[in-house]
CSV table of C-alpha atoms in Angstrom, one decimal:
chain,number,residue,atom,x,y,z
A,1334,MET,CA,-23.0,-22.5,38.4
A,1335,ARG,CA,-22.3,-19.2,36.8
A,1336,SER,CA,-18.3,-19.8,37.1
A,1337,HIS,CA,-18.8,-22.9,35.0
A,1338,THR,CA,-21.1,-21.2,32.3
A,1339,SER,CA,-18.0,-18.5,32.0
A,1340,LYS,CA,-15.5,-21.1,31.5
A,1341,LEU,CA,-17.7,-22.9,28.9
A,1342,GLY,CA,-18.3,-19.6,27.4
A,1343,LEU,CA,-14.4,-18.8,27.2
A,1344,LEU,CA,-13.7,-22.1,25.7
A,1345,LEU,CA,-16.4,-22.0,22.9
A,1346,VAL,CA,-15.1,-18.6,21.9
A,1347,SER,CA,-11.4,-19.4,22.3
A,1348,PRO,CA,-10.9,-20.7,18.7
A,1349,ALA,CA,-12.4,-17.5,17.5
A,1350,ILE,CA,-10.1,-15.3,19.8
A,1351,ILE,CA,-6.9,-17.2,18.5
A,1352,LEU,CA,-8.2,-16.7,14.9
A,1353,LEU,CA,-8.6,-13.0,15.7
A,1354,ALA,CA,-5.2,-12.7,17.2
A,1355,ILE,CA,-3.5,-14.7,14.0
A,1356,PHE,CA,-5.3,-12.9,11.2
A,1357,PHE,CA,-6.2,-9.5,12.6
A,1358,LEU,CA,-4.0,-8.5,15.7
A,1359,THR,CA,-0.7,-10.0,14.3
A,1360,PRO,CA,-0.9,-8.1,10.8
A,1361,ALA,CA,-1.9,-5.0,12.5
A,1362,LEU,CA,0.9,-5.2,14.9
A,1363,LEU,CA,3.5,-5.9,12.0
A,1364,THR,CA,2.1,-3.3,10.2
A,1365,GLY,CA,2.9,-0.7,13.0
A,1366,VAL,CA,6.4,-2.3,13.2
A,1367,PHE,CA,7.3,-1.9,9.8
A,1368,SER,CA,6.0,1.6,9.6
A,1369,PHE,CA,8.9,2.6,12.0
A,1370,THR,CA,11.4,1.0,9.5
A,1371,ASN,CA,12.5,2.1,5.8
A,1372,MET,CA,11.9,-1.5,4.4
A,1373,SER,CA,11.6,-1.3,0.4
A,1374,SER,CA,12.3,-3.5,-2.2
A,1375,SER,CA,15.8,-2.4,-2.5
A,1376,THR,CA,16.7,-3.0,1.4
A,1377,GLY,CA,14.7,-6.4,1.7
A,1378,ILE,CA,13.3,-7.4,4.8
A,1379,SER,CA,15.7,-9.9,6.1
A,1380,GLY,CA,18.6,-7.7,6.7
A,1381,GLY,CA,21.5,-6.3,4.2
A,1382,ALA,CA,25.0,-5.6,3.4
A,1383,TRP,CA,27.4,-2.8,2.9
A,1384,VAL,CA,28.1,-1.8,-0.9
A,1385,ILE,CA,29.7,1.6,-2.2
A,1386,THR,CA,28.1,2.1,-5.5
A,1387,PRO,CA,28.8,5.0,-8.3
A,1388,ASN,CA,25.3,6.3,-7.6
A,1389,LEU,CA,26.3,6.2,-3.6
A,1390,LEU,CA,29.7,8.1,-4.4
A,1391,ARG,CA,27.8,10.6,-6.4
A,1392,GLU,CA,25.4,11.2,-3.4
A,1393,LEU,CA,28.4,11.3,-1.0
A,1394,SER,CA,30.0,13.9,-3.1
A,1395,ASP,CA,26.9,15.9,-3.1
A,1396,ASP,CA,26.9,15.5,0.8
A,1397,GLY,CA,30.2,16.9,1.4
A,1398,ILE,CA,32.5,14.1,1.4
A,1399,SER,CA,36.0,15.3,0.0
A,1400,PRO,CA,36.8,15.0,-3.6
A,1401,ALA,CA,40.1,13.3,-2.9
A,1402,THR,CA,38.1,10.6,-0.7
A,1403,ILE,CA,35.5,10.0,-3.6
A,1404,GLU,CA,38.3,9.8,-6.1
A,1405,ALA,CA,40.1,7.2,-3.9
A,1406,LEU,CA,36.9,5.2,-3.6
A,1407,ARG,CA,36.3,5.1,-7.2
A,1408,ASP,CA,39.7,4.1,-8.2
A,1409,GLU,CA,40.7,0.5,-8.9
A,1410,SER,CA,44.2,-0.2,-8.0
A,1411,TYR,CA,46.3,-3.4,-7.6
A,1412,SER,CA,48.3,-4.2,-4.7
A,1413,VAL,CA,50.8,-7.3,-3.8
A,1414,ASP,CA,50.8,-8.2,-0.2
A,1415,GLU,CA,50.4,-11.0,2.0
A,1416,GLY,CA,46.8,-10.6,1.9
A,1417,SER,CA,46.2,-10.4,-1.8
A,1418,LEU,CA,49.0,-13.5,-2.3
A,1419,ALA,CA,47.2,-15.6,0.4
A,1420,ALA,CA,43.8,-14.7,-1.6
A,1421,ALA,CA,45.3,-15.5,-5.1
A,1422,ARG,CA,46.3,-18.8,-3.8
A,1423,ALA,CA,43.0,-19.6,-2.2
A,1424,ALA,CA,41.4,-18.6,-5.7
A,1425,GLY,CA,43.5,-21.2,-7.5
A,1426,VAL,CA,46.3,-19.1,-9.0
A,1427,ALA,CA,49.1,-21.8,-9.9
A,1428,ALA,CA,51.4,-21.9,-6.8
A,1429,GLU,CA,54.8,-21.6,-8.7
A,1430,PHE,CA,53.2,-18.4,-10.6
A,1431,ALA,CA,52.0,-16.9,-7.2
A,1432,ASP,CA,55.6,-17.6,-5.7
A,1433,GLU,CA,57.2,-15.8,-8.3
A,1434,ILE,CA,54.9,-12.8,-7.9
A,1435,ALA,CA,55.7,-12.6,-4.3
A,1436,SER,CA,59.4,-12.9,-5.0
A,1437,LYS,CA,59.6,-10.0,-7.9
A,1438,LEU,CA,56.6,-8.0,-7.1
A,1439,SER,CA,55.7,-7.9,-3.4
A,1440,GLY,CA,55.0,-4.8,-1.8
A,1441,GLN,CA,54.5,-2.9,-5.1
A,1442,ARG,CA,51.1,-1.1,-5.9
A,1443,PHE,CA,49.7,-0.6,-9.6
A,1444,ALA,CA,47.6,2.2,-10.5
A,1445,SER,CA,45.8,0.4,-13.5
A,1446,ASP,CA,45.2,-3.1,-14.7
A,1447,SER,CA,47.4,-2.4,-17.6
A,1448,GLU,CA,50.1,-1.6,-15.6
A,1449,PHE,CA,49.8,-4.6,-13.5
A,1450,MET,CA,49.3,-6.9,-16.4
A,1451,SER,CA,52.7,-5.5,-18.2
A,1452,ALA,CA,54.5,-6.5,-14.9
A,1453,LEU,CA,53.0,-9.7,-14.8
A,1454,LYS,CA,53.7,-10.6,-18.5
A,1455,THR,CA,57.6,-10.2,-17.4
A,1456,LEU,CA,57.2,-13.3,-15.3
A,1457,ARG,CA,58.3,-16.6,-16.6
A,1458,THR,CA,55.6,-18.6,-14.9
A,1459,ARG,CA,52.6,-16.5,-16.1
A,1460,PRO,CA,49.7,-18.4,-17.7
A,1461,ARG,CA,49.9,-17.9,-21.5
A,1462,ARG,CA,46.2,-17.3,-22.2
A,1463,VAL,CA,45.1,-13.6,-21.5
A,1464,ARG,CA,42.2,-14.8,-19.9
A,1465,ASP,CA,43.8,-16.9,-17.3
A,1466,LEU,CA,46.1,-14.1,-16.7
A,1467,LYS,CA,43.0,-11.8,-16.1
A,1468,LEU,CA,41.5,-14.1,-13.5
A,1469,ALA,CA,45.0,-14.4,-11.7
A,1470,MET,CA,44.8,-10.4,-11.3
A,1471,GLU,CA,41.3,-10.3,-9.5
A,1472,PRO,CA,42.6,-11.2,-5.9
A,1473,PHE,CA,45.2,-8.5,-6.1
A,1474,THR,CA,42.3,-5.9,-7.1
A,1475,ARG,CA,42.2,-2.9,-4.2
A,1476,SER,CA,38.7,-1.3,-4.9
A,1477,VAL,CA,35.6,-1.1,-2.7
A,1478,LEU,CA,33.5,-0.2,-5.6
A,1479,ASN,CA,30.3,-2.6,-6.0
A,1480,ILE,CA,31.7,-5.3,-3.6
A,1481,ARG,CA,29.2,-6.6,-1.1
A,1482,PHE,CA,30.7,-6.6,2.5
A,1483,GLU,CA,28.7,-8.8,4.8
A,1484,THR,CA,29.9,-7.1,7.9
A,1485,GLU,CA,30.3,-3.6,8.8
A,1486,ALA,CA,33.8,-4.3,10.0
A,1487,ALA,CA,34.9,-5.6,6.6
A,1488,ALA,CA,33.4,-2.8,5.0
A,1489,ARG,CA,35.4,-0.5,7.3
A,1490,LEU,CA,38.5,-2.2,6.9
A,1491,ALA,CA,38.3,-2.2,3.1
A,1492,ILE,CA,37.7,1.6,3.0
A,1493,GLU,CA,40.7,2.3,5.3
A,1494,GLN,CA,43.1,0.2,2.9
A,1495,VAL,CA,41.8,2.2,0.0
A,1496,VAL,CA,41.8,5.3,1.9
A,1497,PRO,CA,44.3,4.9,4.6
A,1498,ASP,CA,44.3,8.7,5.6
A,1499,ILE,CA,40.4,9.2,5.8
A,1500,ASP,CA,38.7,11.4,8.2
A,1501,ALA,CA,37.2,9.4,11.0
A,1502,GLY,CA,33.6,11.4,10.7
A,1503,GLU,CA,33.7,10.9,6.5
A,1504,LEU,CA,34.3,7.2,7.6
A,1505,GLU,CA,31.4,6.6,9.4
A,1506,ARG,CA,29.1,8.6,7.0
A,1507,ILE,CA,30.2,6.3,4.3
A,1508,VAL,CA,29.8,3.2,6.2
A,1509,GLU,CA,26.4,4.4,7.2
A,1510,ARG,CA,25.1,5.3,3.8
A,1511,SER,CA,26.4,2.1,2.4
A,1512,TYR,CA,24.4,-0.2,4.4
A,1513,THR,CA,21.9,-1.7,2.2
A,1514,GLY,CA,19.4,-3.3,4.8
A,1515,TRP,CA,16.5,-1.7,6.6
A,1516,LYS,CA,16.9,0.4,9.6
A,1517,TRP,CA,14.6,1.7,12.5
A,1518,THR,CA,13.1,5.3,11.5
A,1519,SER,CA,10.3,7.7,12.2
A,1520,GLU,CA,10.8,9.3,8.7
A,1521,ASN,CA,7.9,7.7,7.1
A,1522,TYR,CA,5.6,9.6,9.3
A,1523,SER,CA,7.8,12.7,8.8
A,1524,LYS,CA,7.5,12.2,5.2
A,1525,LEU,CA,3.8,12.0,5.2
A,1526,PHE,CA,3.1,14.9,7.5
A,1527,SER,CA,5.4,17.3,5.3
A,1528,SER,CA,5.0,16.3,1.9
A,1529,PRO,CA,2.7,18.6,-0.4
A,1530,GLU,CA,1.4,15.4,-2.0
A,1531,THR,CA,-0.5,14.4,1.4
A,1532,LEU,CA,-2.7,17.2,1.2
A,1533,ARG,CA,-3.9,16.4,-2.2
A,1534,ILE,CA,-4.5,12.7,-1.4
A,1535,VAL,CA,-6.3,13.6,1.8
A,1536,PHE,CA,-8.7,16.1,0.1
A,1537,ASN,CA,-9.4,13.3,-2.8
A,1538,THR,CA,-10.0,10.7,0.1
A,1539,VAL,CA,-12.5,13.1,1.8
A,1540,PHE,CA,-14.1,13.8,-1.4
A,1541,TYR,CA,-14.5,10.2,-2.6
A,1542,VAL,CA,-15.7,8.9,1.0
A,1543,ALA,CA,-18.2,11.6,1.4
A,1544,MET,CA,-19.9,11.7,-2.2
A,1545,THR,CA,-19.9,7.8,-2.6
A,1546,LEU,CA,-21.2,7.4,1.4
A,1547,ALA,CA,-24.0,9.9,0.6
A,1548,PHE,CA,-24.7,8.0,-2.7
A,1549,ASN,CA,-24.5,4.7,-1.0
A,1550,VAL,CA,-27.0,5.6,1.9
A,1551,LEU,CA,-29.5,7.7,0.2
A,1552,VAL,CA,-30.1,5.5,-2.8
A,1553,GLY,CA,-30.1,2.4,-0.8
A,1554,LEU,CA,-32.6,3.9,1.5
A,1555,PHE,CA,-34.6,5.5,-1.6
A,1556,LEU,CA,-34.6,1.9,-3.2
A,1557,ALA,CA,-35.5,0.2,0.1
A,1558,ILE,CA,-38.5,2.3,0.6
A,1559,THR,CA,-39.7,2.5,-2.7
A,1560,THR,CA,-39.7,-1.3,-3.3
A,1561,PHE,CA,-41.4,-1.4,0.2
A,1562,TYR,CA,-44.4,0.1,-0.9
A,1563,LEU,CA,-44.6,-2.0,-4.3
A,1564,PRO,CA,-46.3,-5.3,-4.5
A,1565,ARG,CA,-44.0,-8.0,-2.7
A,1566,ARG,CA,-43.3,-9.8,-6.0
A,1567,THR,CA,-42.8,-6.7,-8.0
A,1568,GLY,CA,-40.4,-5.3,-5.2
A,1569,GLY,CA,-38.7,-8.5,-5.0
A,1570,PHE,CA,-37.8,-8.5,-8.8
A,1571,PHE,CA,-36.4,-4.9,-8.6
A,1572,SER,CA,-34.4,-5.9,-5.6
A,1573,LEU,CA,-32.7,-8.7,-7.2
A,1574,ILE,CA,-31.7,-6.4,-10.4
A,1575,TRP,CA,-30.1,-3.9,-8.0
A,1576,LEU,CA,-28.3,-6.8,-6.3
A,1577,LEU,CA,-26.1,-7.3,-9.7
A,1578,PRO,CA,-23.4,-4.8,-8.8
A,1579,ARG,CA,-23.2,-6.6,-5.4
A,1580,ILE,CA,-22.7,-10.1,-6.9
A,1581,THR,CA,-20.9,-9.4,-10.0
A,1582,PRO,CA,-17.2,-10.3,-9.8
A,1583,VAL,CA,-15.2,-7.0,-9.2
A,1584,VAL,CA,-13.0,-7.5,-12.4
A,1585,LEU,CA,-16.0,-8.2,-14.7
A,1586,TYR,CA,-17.6,-5.3,-13.2
A,1587,ALA,CA,-14.8,-2.8,-13.9
A,1588,ILE,CA,-14.5,-4.3,-17.5
A,1589,MET,CA,-18.2,-3.5,-18.1
A,1590,TRP,CA,-17.8,0.1,-16.8
A,1591,LYS,CA,-14.9,0.3,-19.2
A,1592,TRP,CA,-16.9,-0.8,-22.3
A,1593,PHE,CA,-19.4,1.6,-21.3
A,1594,THR,CA,-17.5,4.8,-20.7
A,1595,TRP,CA,-14.5,4.4,-23.1
A,1596,ASP,CA,-13.8,6.1,-26.3
A,1597,ASP,CA,-15.8,3.7,-28.3
A,1598,GLY,CA,-18.2,2.8,-25.5
A,1599,PHE,CA,-22.0,3.5,-25.2
A,1600,VAL,CA,-21.7,6.8,-23.5
A,1601,ALA,CA,-19.2,8.3,-26.0
A,1602,ALA,CA,-21.5,7.0,-28.8
A,1603,LEU,CA,-24.5,8.6,-27.2
A,1604,ALA,CA,-22.8,11.7,-26.6
A,1605,GLY,CA,-21.7,11.9,-30.1
A,1606,GLN,CA,-25.2,11.4,-31.4
A,1607,LEU,CA,-26.4,14.1,-29.0
A,1608,GLY,CA,-23.9,16.3,-30.4
A,1609,LEU,CA,-21.9,16.5,-27.0
A,1610,PRO,CA,-18.1,15.9,-26.5
A,1611,SER,CA,-17.4,12.2,-27.4
A,1612,PHE,CA,-14.3,11.3,-25.4
A,1613,ASN,CA,-13.1,8.7,-22.9
A,1614,TYR,CA,-15.6,9.5,-19.9
A,1615,MET,CA,-13.4,7.5,-17.2
A,1616,LYS,CA,-10.0,9.0,-18.0
A,1617,GLY,CA,-10.8,11.9,-20.5
A,1618,SER,CA,-11.4,14.7,-17.6
A,1619,VAL,CA,-11.2,15.1,-13.9
A,1620,PRO,CA,-15.1,15.6,-13.5
A,1621,SER,CA,-16.1,12.7,-15.6
A,1622,ALA,CA,-13.6,10.2,-13.9
A,1623,TRP,CA,-14.6,11.2,-10.3
A,1624,THR,CA,-18.2,10.8,-11.7
A,1625,ILE,CA,-17.4,7.3,-12.8
A,1626,VAL,CA,-15.6,6.2,-9.7
A,1627,ILE,CA,-18.3,7.5,-7.4
A,1628,LEU,CA,-20.8,5.6,-9.5
A,1629,VAL,CA,-18.9,2.5,-9.8
A,1630,ASN,CA,-18.4,2.4,-5.9
A,1631,GLY,CA,-21.8,3.9,-5.3
A,1632,PHE,CA,-24.0,1.1,-7.0
A,1633,ILE,CA,-22.1,-1.7,-5.0
A,1634,GLY,CA,-22.7,0.1,-1.8
A,1635,ALA,CA,-26.1,1.1,-2.5
A,1636,SER,CA,-27.2,-2.5,-3.2
A,1637,PHE,CA,-25.9,-3.4,0.3
A,1638,GLY,CA,-27.7,-0.5,1.9
A,1639,MET,CA,-31.0,-1.8,0.3
A,1640,ILE,CA,-30.7,-5.3,1.4
A,1641,LEU,CA,-30.2,-4.0,5.0
A,1642,PHE,CA,-32.8,-1.5,4.9
A,1643,SER,CA,-35.6,-3.7,3.1
A,1644,GLY,CA,-34.9,-6.1,6.2
A,1645,ALA,CA,-35.3,-3.5,8.8
A,1646,LEU,CA,-38.6,-2.3,7.1
A,1647,ARG,CA,-40.2,-5.8,7.1
A,1648,ALA,CA,-39.4,-5.6,10.8
A,1649,ILE,CA,-41.7,-2.3,11.4
A,1650,PRO,CA,-45.3,-3.4,12.9
A,1651,VAL,CA,-47.5,-2.9,9.9
A,1652,GLN,CA,-50.4,-2.0,12.1
A,1653,GLN,CA,-48.4,1.4,12.7
A,1654,LEU,CA,-48.7,2.1,9.0
A,1655,TRP,CA,-52.4,1.0,9.0
A,1656,ALA,CA,-53.5,3.2,11.7
A,1657,SER,CA,-51.4,6.3,10.4
A,1658,GLU,CA,-53.6,5.7,7.2
A,1659,VAL,CA,-56.6,5.7,9.0
A,1660,ASP,CA,-55.5,9.2,10.6
A,1661,GLY,CA,-54.9,10.4,7.2
A,1662,ALA,CA,-51.2,10.4,6.9
A,1663,THR,CA,-49.5,10.7,3.5
A,1664,ARG,CA,-46.6,8.4,2.4
A,1665,TRP,CA,-43.9,11.0,3.1
A,1666,GLN,CA,-45.5,11.4,6.5
A,1667,GLN,CA,-45.3,7.9,7.1
A,1668,VAL,CA,-41.7,7.7,5.9
A,1669,ARG,CA,-40.6,10.7,7.9
A,1670,HIS,CA,-42.4,9.9,11.3
A,1671,ILE,CA,-42.7,6.2,11.4
A,1672,ILE,CA,-40.2,4.5,9.1
A,1673,LEU,CA,-36.8,6.9,9.6
A,1674,PRO,CA,-36.9,6.8,13.1
A,1675,GLN,CA,-37.1,3.4,13.4
A,1676,LEU,CA,-34.3,2.8,10.7
A,1677,ARG,CA,-31.9,4.8,13.0
A,1678,TRP,CA,-29.7,1.7,14.0
A,1679,PRO,CA,-29.5,0.1,10.2
A,1680,ILE,CA,-28.6,3.4,9.1
A,1681,LEU,CA,-25.8,3.8,11.7
A,1682,PHE,CA,-24.6,0.5,10.8
A,1683,VAL,CA,-24.8,1.1,7.0
A,1684,THR,CA,-23.0,4.7,7.6
A,1685,SER,CA,-20.2,3.3,9.7
A,1686,TYR,CA,-19.4,0.2,7.8
A,1687,GLN,CA,-19.4,2.0,4.3
A,1688,THR,CA,-17.4,4.6,5.5
A,1689,LEU,CA,-14.8,2.0,6.9
A,1690,SER,CA,-15.3,0.1,3.7
A,1691,LEU,CA,-14.7,3.1,1.5
A,1692,LEU,CA,-11.8,4.3,3.5
A,1693,THR,CA,-9.9,1.2,2.8
A,1694,SER,CA,-11.2,0.1,-0.6
A,1695,TYR,CA,-9.1,0.9,-3.8
A,1696,GLN,CA,-9.6,-2.0,-6.1
A,1697,GLU,CA,-12.6,-0.5,-8.2
A,1698,ILE,CA,-10.4,2.7,-8.6
A,1699,TRP,CA,-7.3,0.6,-9.4
A,1700,LEU,CA,-9.2,-1.3,-12.0
A,1701,THR,CA,-11.1,1.6,-13.6
A,1702,THR,CA,-9.1,5.1,-13.8
A,1703,ASN,CA,-6.0,3.8,-11.6
A,1704,GLY,CA,-6.0,7.2,-10.0
A,1705,GLY,CA,-6.2,9.0,-13.3
A,1706,PRO,CA,-6.4,11.3,-15.1
A,1707,GLY,CA,-2.9,12.0,-13.8
A,1708,ASN,CA,-3.2,11.3,-10.2
A,1709,THR,CA,-6.5,13.2,-9.7
A,1710,THR,CA,-8.7,10.3,-8.4
A,1711,ALA,CA,-5.8,8.7,-6.4
A,1712,VAL,CA,-7.1,8.1,-2.5
A,1713,TRP,CA,-5.2,7.1,0.4
A,1714,ALA,CA,-5.8,3.6,0.2
A,1715,LEU,CA,-4.9,3.2,-3.5
A,1716,GLU,CA,-1.6,5.3,-3.0
A,1717,ALA,CA,-0.7,3.0,0.2
A,1718,PHE,CA,-1.3,0.1,-2.2
A,1719,ARG,CA,0.9,1.5,-5.0
A,1720,THR,CA,3.6,2.7,-2.3
A,1721,ALA,CA,4.1,-0.7,-0.6
A,1722,LEU,CA,2.8,-3.4,-3.0
A,1723,PHE,CA,2.5,-2.4,-6.5
A,1724,ASN,CA,3.7,0.3,-8.9
A,1725,TYR,CA,5.1,0.3,-12.5
A,1726,SER,CA,8.7,1.2,-11.3
A,1727,GLY,CA,9.0,-1.8,-9.3
A,1728,SER,CA,10.5,0.5,-6.3
A,1729,LEU,CA,8.4,-0.5,-3.3
A,1730,GLN,CA,8.5,1.3,0.1
A,1731,TYR,CA,7.2,-1.4,2.6
A,1732,GLY,CA,7.6,1.0,5.6
A,1733,LEU,CA,6.0,4.1,4.0
A,1734,GLY,CA,3.2,1.9,2.9
A,1735,ALA,CA,2.7,0.4,6.2
A,1736,ALA,CA,2.6,4.0,7.8
A,1737,MET,CA,0.0,5.2,5.3
A,1738,ALA,CA,-2.1,1.7,6.3
A,1739,LEU,CA,-1.6,2.6,10.0
A,1740,VAL,CA,-2.8,6.2,9.6
A,1741,LEU,CA,-6.0,4.8,7.7
A,1742,VAL,CA,-6.4,2.4,10.8
A,1743,ALA,CA,-6.3,5.3,13.1
A,1744,VAL,CA,-8.8,7.4,11.2
A,1745,GLY,CA,-11.0,4.5,10.8
A,1746,MET,CA,-11.1,4.0,14.8
A,1747,VAL,CA,-11.6,7.7,15.6
A,1748,LEU,CA,-14.8,7.8,12.8
A,1749,SER,CA,-16.1,4.9,14.6
A,1750,ILE,CA,-16.3,6.5,17.8
A,1751,ILE,CA,-17.6,9.5,16.3
A,1752,TYR,CA,-20.4,7.6,14.8
A,1753,LEU,CA,-21.4,5.9,17.8
A,1754,ARG,CA,-21.9,9.0,19.7
A,1755,LEU,CA,-23.6,10.6,16.9
A,1756,PHE,CA,-26.3,8.1,16.7
A,1757,ARG,CA,-26.4,7.5,20.5
A,1758,PHE,CA,-25.3,3.8,20.4
A,1759,ASP,CA,-25.5,3.4,24.1
A,1760,GLU,CA,-29.4,4.4,23.8
A,1761,LEU,CA,-29.7,2.0,21.0
A,1762,VAL,CA,-28.5,-1.1,23.0
A,1763,SER,CA,-30.0,0.0,26.4
A,1764,LYS,CA,-33.1,-1.8,27.9
A,1765,PRO,CA,-36.5,-0.9,26.4
A,1766,LYS,CA,-38.4,1.4,28.5
A,1767,ILE,CA,-41.5,-0.3,27.8
A,1768,GLU,CA,-41.7,-3.9,29.2
A,1769,PHE,CA,-44.3,-6.3,27.8
């Protein structure tokens, strides 16, 4: 009977397990895989080719590649040989003209297009239009600059043709650096742990999470307790008002805060009337920007905590409060000795949930300060989002962004374990010591 029950239970939860694997485990696994690559908007995610660009030549020159090799790779010359003649015929150059080139110019090399064109103009069967003549010259071009080679062998052969006496070490470095596709690498983590920007972002994230979390839990708890002692209808009305930040669409909520705090908003106008500095409080200074960021996220989290705490308060046997009042307990003594001990589990849940939520939240900051002024309110999640998915330059680094996201997941898991131990989760889920 027990075996049948276990199989039935497994069958019932199997859809949830499959969905969990598809929508949670697979993205997490892919994030881990991407974090060990240098995938970016320039490399793509499906592979690449070998291309030598002028920028790459400058980088190679700075890296010690010999000037002669750099100059040879930069030069564009024209060569008449069997390969170029075959390419010309395949490109549609008239057979009679190709035969005359083969008979009179075969084996010759021209250092510039003007020199090659002058030689072609001496031929009797040449095209009469300059445009056709230039098109006929293209198959004879010997250059590797800005040409896309689909295979490493093709790129290596082209470089050796342009620089016949190239050093083997230089050839390997040029081929490696010219590859535009993604590679496996651990440089993302090296960059994260060595960049001075990392420490600043970590400090911002810790400050943001700690201050906003304190606001969420304390204000949520205060609202729940104060409305608990109000008449039920009055308390329900105030609870409904505090739900507005939670139920308002985040874009509209951000716009409301902009109207409230920008140069011509309510706060600036009020400050002007009071003789205080009137400026854009959302981005005008670092302290005011942090205050706005914490309040914007704090009110949303406080309404969430208030809902959970209010429900937990209603579950406390009212006889305990009545008995305490008979014994002469004050409201504060009721809160301290009756209510707070019985809210330990809701406080654990709200603290854990809000910590993980704040660690990964960025949308409110992105829509309000966008990490400004400067980059002073940028947190880890916002930086990962801008690195991997959106920034003004369009240079997206998928691998580095994935590494940042994976670090965030690891931090969240560690914090979850710490919270469970701190709040003694095993005692909360253990059997009650008093049996009814």
